Amino acid sequence: MASTADYKDRQFLAVIGDEDSVTGLLLAGIGHVTDPPDSQKNFLVVDNKTETSAIEAAFESFTEQRKDIGIVLINQHIAEKIRHRIDTYTAAFPTVLEIPSKEHPYDPEKDSVLRRVRRLFGE
Amino acid sequence: MSGAGDREAVFPTRQSLGLMKSKLKGAETGHSLLKRKSEALTKRFREITRRIDEAKRKMGRVMQVAAFSLAEVSYAVGGDIGYQIQESARQARFRLRTKQENVSGVLLPAFESYQTEGNNDFGLTGLGKGGQQVQRCRETYARAVETLVELASLQTAFVILDEVIKVVNRRDINSELDELDREEFYRLKKVANKKQRDTAAADAELKKKMQAEDKNSRSGGGAAADILAENEDDDVIF
């Protein structure tokens, strides 16, 4: 179970998404770059040329390595590319949230959490 | 412990009756407490799942509106502002705070968003033209993020509650079984001890008897006295 230390310092959101989603969310003010020595960004822009391994690496760094992130936002069509990773991710912190993008409207059937909800209620 | 077939073997004494009664009462109280806890949690859980469903749908709409306002910005500014924004992001203005809520002894964390004052990474965006659209877009996205944060809280609560409910429901049965196991083991140990003592006592008595017969038949003698002393030593052991 989650202890206080688990989420006390988690004060940022992270985002993995296409250019438009990332731009919009950064405009809202969630973008953060850590202090110069390592300068880690809390966002990743994914386009057609981005390797799946790069997405996985970013997902891993946001969910496992960094302890200051409370919510990871990821575009649903990108989540599809690393679906196995998202489905096997069950920790409470940080929370992984699938969000729609401009070209890909939201599909509740694909969402890992909603699928878990459905399974629980035996539908 | 159900059905008449495997009834627990108990010695029919008043003491064990009292013991069993208090045991039963304890088990019933514990069970009803756990059941109430499980029910409270399940109720909360259902409520949360329903709200998740709603919030996810709402998120779909909100994000669509937000995407549209971003398109307006690109149109007004007359170009792609993505790169510029990605490069100028430095310090998060939008941050999270966590607070806790207690549901029958389970701490559910919830996210709360707040905006830090003062730092603005995008002061220059849309300075030339489209400033109004940029401003509106920022507000729209800020609202969208608030919705997302709310949804994230629900989802976290969902994950934690799911786990806790599983544990509570399982503990219901498991703790009972564990307790029975421990009691059974203790009982067996007692029984084994008693048996050992009984056989030892019987042995000693038998020996004594035999020796007494021996003594009677021989009617005294140094050797017999020696044997008797030896046996008395045996007696001392238990």
XYZ file of C-alpha atoms in Angstrom:
361
model
C 0.000 0.000 0.000
C 1.061 3.549 -0.589
C 2.855 5.272 2.230
C 3.027 9.021 2.689
C 6.583 9.173 1.427
C 5.339 7.645 -1.792
C 3.472 10.658 -2.997
C 4.417 13.579 -0.785
C 6.934 15.019 -3.217
C 5.064 14.281 -6.388
C 4.131 17.695 -7.596
C 4.499 17.573 -11.369
C 2.592 16.141 -14.244
C 4.381 14.471 -17.134
C 3.146 14.079 -20.660
C 3.925 11.780 -23.571
C 1.981 12.929 -26.584
C 1.835 14.265 -30.097
C 2.942 17.787 -30.782
C -0.463 19.412 -30.369
C -1.286 17.745 -27.082
C 2.105 18.535 -25.620
C 1.964 22.148 -26.810
C -1.445 22.682 -25.301
C -0.560 21.135 -21.979
C 2.663 23.090 -21.822
C 0.699 26.249 -22.458
C -1.404 25.389 -19.448
C 1.848 25.449 -17.537
C 2.755 21.886 -16.683
C 6.150 21.948 -18.403
C 9.128 21.609 -16.130
C 12.822 21.176 -16.727
C 14.951 20.150 -13.770
C 18.019 22.084 -12.757
C 20.926 22.195 -15.219
C 23.201 19.243 -14.299
C 20.854 16.692 -15.842
C 18.066 18.963 -17.189
C 15.317 16.391 -17.424
C 12.162 17.406 -19.230
C 8.833 16.111 -18.048
C 7.399 15.896 -21.557
C 8.079 13.915 -24.706
C 6.830 14.805 -28.156
C 6.059 11.740 -30.217
C 5.671 11.807 -34.002
C 5.678 9.157 -36.704
C 9.434 8.895 -36.594
C 9.720 8.311 -32.854
C 10.898 4.819 -32.000
C 8.748 2.705 -29.719
C 11.803 2.088 -27.571
C 12.107 5.833 -26.966
C 8.486 5.961 -25.805
C 9.080 3.029 -23.516
C 12.196 4.625 -22.106
C 10.324 7.849 -21.390
C 7.451 5.956 -19.801
C 9.856 4.054 -17.616
C 11.722 7.166 -16.569
C 8.482 8.971 -15.677
C 6.948 6.083 -13.801
C 9.924 4.448 -12.136
C 12.968 6.654 -11.969
C 11.559 10.069 -11.234
C 10.013 10.492 -7.842
C 8.576 13.966 -8.400
C 5.882 13.053 -10.899
C 2.349 12.391 -9.722
C 0.461 11.973 -12.970
C 1.653 10.704 -16.338
C -0.527 11.752 -19.235
C -0.199 9.743 -22.402
C -2.082 10.005 -25.695
C -4.195 6.968 -26.248
C -2.824 6.200 -29.692
C 0.680 6.302 -28.227
C -0.384 4.159 -25.307
C -1.473 1.584 -27.904
C 2.126 1.267 -29.039
C 3.309 0.286 -25.579
C 0.041 -1.306 -24.496
C 1.700 -4.250 -22.767
C 3.678 -1.883 -20.582
C 0.604 0.108 -19.639
C -1.513 -2.934 -18.929
C 1.100 -4.419 -16.651
C 1.592 -1.145 -14.824
C -0.484 -1.407 -11.663
C 1.205 0.888 -9.161
C -0.862 3.648 -7.608
C 1.822 6.294 -8.033
C 2.305 7.886 -10.401
C -1.085 7.581 -11.992
C -1.080 6.857 -15.707
C -3.870 8.578 -17.559
C -4.759 7.979 -21.177
C -5.933 11.087 -22.934
C -7.405 11.646 -26.375
C -5.569 13.542 -29.094
C -6.884 15.684 -31.888
C -6.782 13.013 -34.575
C -7.648 10.123 -32.305
C -10.884 10.569 -30.380
C -11.163 8.847 -27.058
C -12.106 5.182 -27.068
C -13.166 3.878 -23.643
C -12.763 0.284 -24.841
C -9.004 0.625 -25.053
C -8.405 2.309 -21.712
C -6.579 -0.030 -19.344
C -8.346 1.267 -16.235
C -11.800 1.177 -17.734
C -11.154 -2.325 -18.943
C -10.236 -3.273 -15.398
C -13.482 -1.699 -14.197
C -15.430 -3.758 -16.698
C -13.683 -6.934 -15.745
C -14.417 -6.351 -12.076
C -18.082 -5.964 -12.664
C -18.147 -8.972 -14.905
C -19.199 -7.408 -18.147
C -16.231 -25.642 9.972
C -19.528 -26.042 8.203
C -21.983 -28.912 8.274
C -22.303 -31.527 10.951
C -19.764 -33.797 9.245
C -16.560 -32.155 10.414
C -17.592 -30.790 13.732
C -14.772 -29.649 15.941
C -13.937 -32.194 18.608
C -14.379 -30.637 22.041
C -14.287 -32.172 25.473
C -17.744 -31.762 26.980
C -16.828 -29.730 30.023
C -18.190 -26.452 31.354
C -14.856 -24.778 30.977
C -14.526 -25.586 27.319
C -18.149 -24.545 26.802
C -17.316 -21.111 28.134
C -14.184 -21.048 26.050
C -16.030 -21.960 22.885
C -18.718 -19.406 23.567
C -16.267 -16.562 23.932
C -14.407 -17.770 20.871
C -17.585 -17.767 18.841
C -18.493 -14.321 20.033
C -15.060 -12.989 19.133
C -15.201 -14.544 15.697
C -18.661 -13.129 15.053
C -17.686 -9.623 16.119
C -14.543 -9.723 14.017
C -16.404 -11.007 11.049
C -19.121 -8.391 11.235
C -16.537 -5.619 11.615
C -14.626 -6.793 8.613
C -17.822 -7.225 6.686
C -18.888 -3.684 7.493
C -15.499 -2.396 6.464
C -15.622 -4.344 3.246
C -19.106 -3.045 2.526
C -18.149 0.568 3.173
C -15.158 0.186 0.904
C -17.131 -1.542 -1.798
C -19.732 1.183 -1.735
C -17.032 3.763 -2.132
C -15.443 1.687 -4.832
C -18.609 1.519 -6.892
C -19.130 5.215 -6.539
C -15.607 5.835 -7.734
C -15.897 3.557 -10.727
C -19.065 5.343 -11.742
C -17.391 8.704 -11.408
C -14.382 7.487 -13.378
C -16.669 6.546 -16.207
C -18.265 9.980 -16.160
C -14.984 11.822 -15.813
C -13.454 9.936 -18.725
C -16.298 10.985 -20.961
C -16.052 14.542 -19.768
C -12.353 14.475 -20.447
C -13.038 13.465 -24.044
C -15.171 16.555 -24.542
C -12.880 18.929 -22.706
C -9.827 17.803 -24.620
C -11.658 18.274 -27.887
C -12.509 21.862 -27.004
C -8.947 22.442 -25.927
C -7.561 21.034 -29.166
C -9.874 23.339 -31.070
C -8.663 26.389 -29.191
C -5.086 25.390 -29.955
C -5.980 25.244 -33.634
C -7.304 28.781 -33.280
C -3.978 29.854 -31.862
C -2.012 28.356 -34.733
C -4.313 30.135 -37.105
C -4.069 33.491 -35.325
C -0.335 33.388 -34.752
C 0.091 32.195 -38.280
C 2.528 29.396 -37.747
C 3.619 26.589 -35.570
C 4.215 27.640 -32.002
C 4.920 24.130 -30.728
C 8.664 24.330 -30.979
C 8.849 27.731 -29.365
C 6.725 26.573 -26.456
C 8.665 23.386 -25.929
C 11.875 25.331 -25.827
C 10.675 27.981 -23.432
C 9.197 25.650 -20.836
C 11.292 25.960 -17.697
C 9.356 25.892 -14.443
C 5.993 24.279 -13.982
C 3.299 26.754 -13.135
C 0.742 24.066 -12.704
C 1.587 21.793 -9.823
C 0.063 19.079 -7.703
C -0.562 18.754 -4.054
C -1.780 15.595 -2.383
C -4.246 15.357 0.421
C -5.675 12.326 2.112
C -9.085 11.086 2.852
C -9.894 8.374 5.347
C -12.419 5.721 4.370
C -12.817 3.107 7.134
C -9.166 3.216 7.997
C -7.893 3.307 4.438
C -6.046 6.428 3.414
C -7.015 7.495 -0.058
C -4.751 10.131 -1.504
C -6.250 12.710 -3.793
C -4.487 15.144 -6.065
C -5.207 18.793 -5.948
C -3.888 21.187 -8.524
C -2.650 24.654 -7.804
C -0.915 27.282 -9.842
C 2.220 28.942 -8.639
C 2.221 32.683 -8.918
C 4.670 34.729 -10.821
C 6.547 32.512 -13.198
C 5.401 32.657 -16.735
C 7.472 30.833 -19.298
C 5.406 31.955 -22.223
C 5.343 35.694 -21.759
C 6.525 36.244 -25.284
C 4.258 33.764 -27.017
C 1.786 35.524 -29.193
C 3.263 38.891 -28.433
C 3.219 39.913 -32.062
C -0.260 38.698 -32.850
C -2.790 36.232 -31.544
C -2.108 37.107 -27.918
C -5.776 36.946 -27.092
C -6.157 33.493 -28.586
C -3.069 32.296 -26.758
C -4.493 33.556 -23.513
C -7.809 31.853 -24.135
C -6.100 28.645 -25.139
C -4.097 28.664 -21.942
C -7.211 29.008 -19.896
C -8.947 26.234 -21.766
C -6.030 23.909 -21.302
C -5.718 24.832 -17.653
C -9.331 23.768 -17.181
C -8.650 20.576 -19.117
C -5.704 19.789 -16.889
C -7.861 20.354 -13.833
C -10.293 17.768 -15.164
C -7.417 15.416 -15.789
C -6.106 15.868 -12.263
C -9.528 15.102 -10.886
C -9.677 11.981 -12.989
C -6.218 10.968 -11.855
C -7.313 11.228 -8.225
C -10.255 8.970 -8.915
C -8.055 6.524 -10.702
C -5.536 6.413 -7.857
C -8.329 5.841 -5.378
C -9.618 3.100 -7.636
C -6.291 1.294 -7.747
C -5.751 1.547 -3.995
C -9.285 0.567 -3.061
C -9.181 -2.374 -5.417
C -6.126 -3.666 -3.607
C -7.487 -3.013 -0.118
C -10.830 -4.635 -0.790
C -9.087 -7.737 -2.031
C -7.011 -7.870 1.136
C -9.989 -7.296 3.450
C -12.084 -9.956 1.812
C -9.274 -12.399 1.854
C -8.286 -11.657 5.443
C -11.798 -12.521 6.452
C -11.156 -16.155 5.649
C -7.402 -16.412 6.000
C -7.117 -15.001 9.483
C -9.796 -17.399 10.620
C -7.939 -20.340 9.130
C -4.640 -19.223 10.626
C -6.154 -18.933 14.042
C -7.689 -22.378 13.798
C -4.357 -23.763 12.696
C -2.583 -22.297 15.674
C -5.175 -23.581 18.103
C -5.113 -27.023 16.582
C -1.356 -27.185 16.883
C -1.483 -26.114 20.504
C -4.140 -28.708 21.241
C -2.111 -31.476 19.607
C 0.939 -30.474 21.580
C -1.049 -30.632 24.806
C -2.464 -33.993 23.892
C 0.955 -35.380 23.071
C 2.302 -34.119 26.387
C -0.504 -35.666 28.322
C -0.147 -38.992 26.565
C 3.530 -39.091 27.321
C 2.862 -38.363 30.969
C 0.145 -40.981 31.172
C 2.221 -43.751 29.647
C 5.160 -42.892 31.841
C 2.987 -43.041 34.942
C 1.485 -46.336 33.858
C 4.935 -47.761 33.188
C 6.145 -46.751 36.595
C 3.174 -48.262 38.287
C 3.616 -51.500 36.392
C 7.258 -51.684 37.363
C 6.484 -51.014 40.975
C 3.915 -53.735 40.995
C 6.287 -56.205 39.419
C 8.957 -55.363 41.898
C 6.570 -55.685 44.786
C 5.656 -59.135 43.508
C 9.325 -59.942 43.116
C 10.027 -58.852 46.635
C 7.126 -60.874 47.971
C 8.224 -64.048 46.248
C 11.865 -63.712 47.222
C 11.016 -62.174 50.584
C 13.856 -59.687 50.818
C 17.548 -59.766 49.774
C 20.315 -57.281 48.987
C 19.891 -57.543 45.231
C 16.176 -56.822 45.387
C 16.775 -53.763 47.505
C 19.254 -52.472 44.902
C 16.789 -52.858 42.093
C 14.179 -51.032 44.111
C 16.519 -48.096 44.632
C 17.193 -47.959 40.888
C 13.508 -47.845 40.129
C 12.959 -45.109 42.593
C 15.487 -43.079 40.624
C 13.358 -43.629 37.534
C 10.365 -42.258 39.351
C 12.144 -39.014 39.998
C 12.604 -38.347 36.275
C 8.968 -37.447 35.818
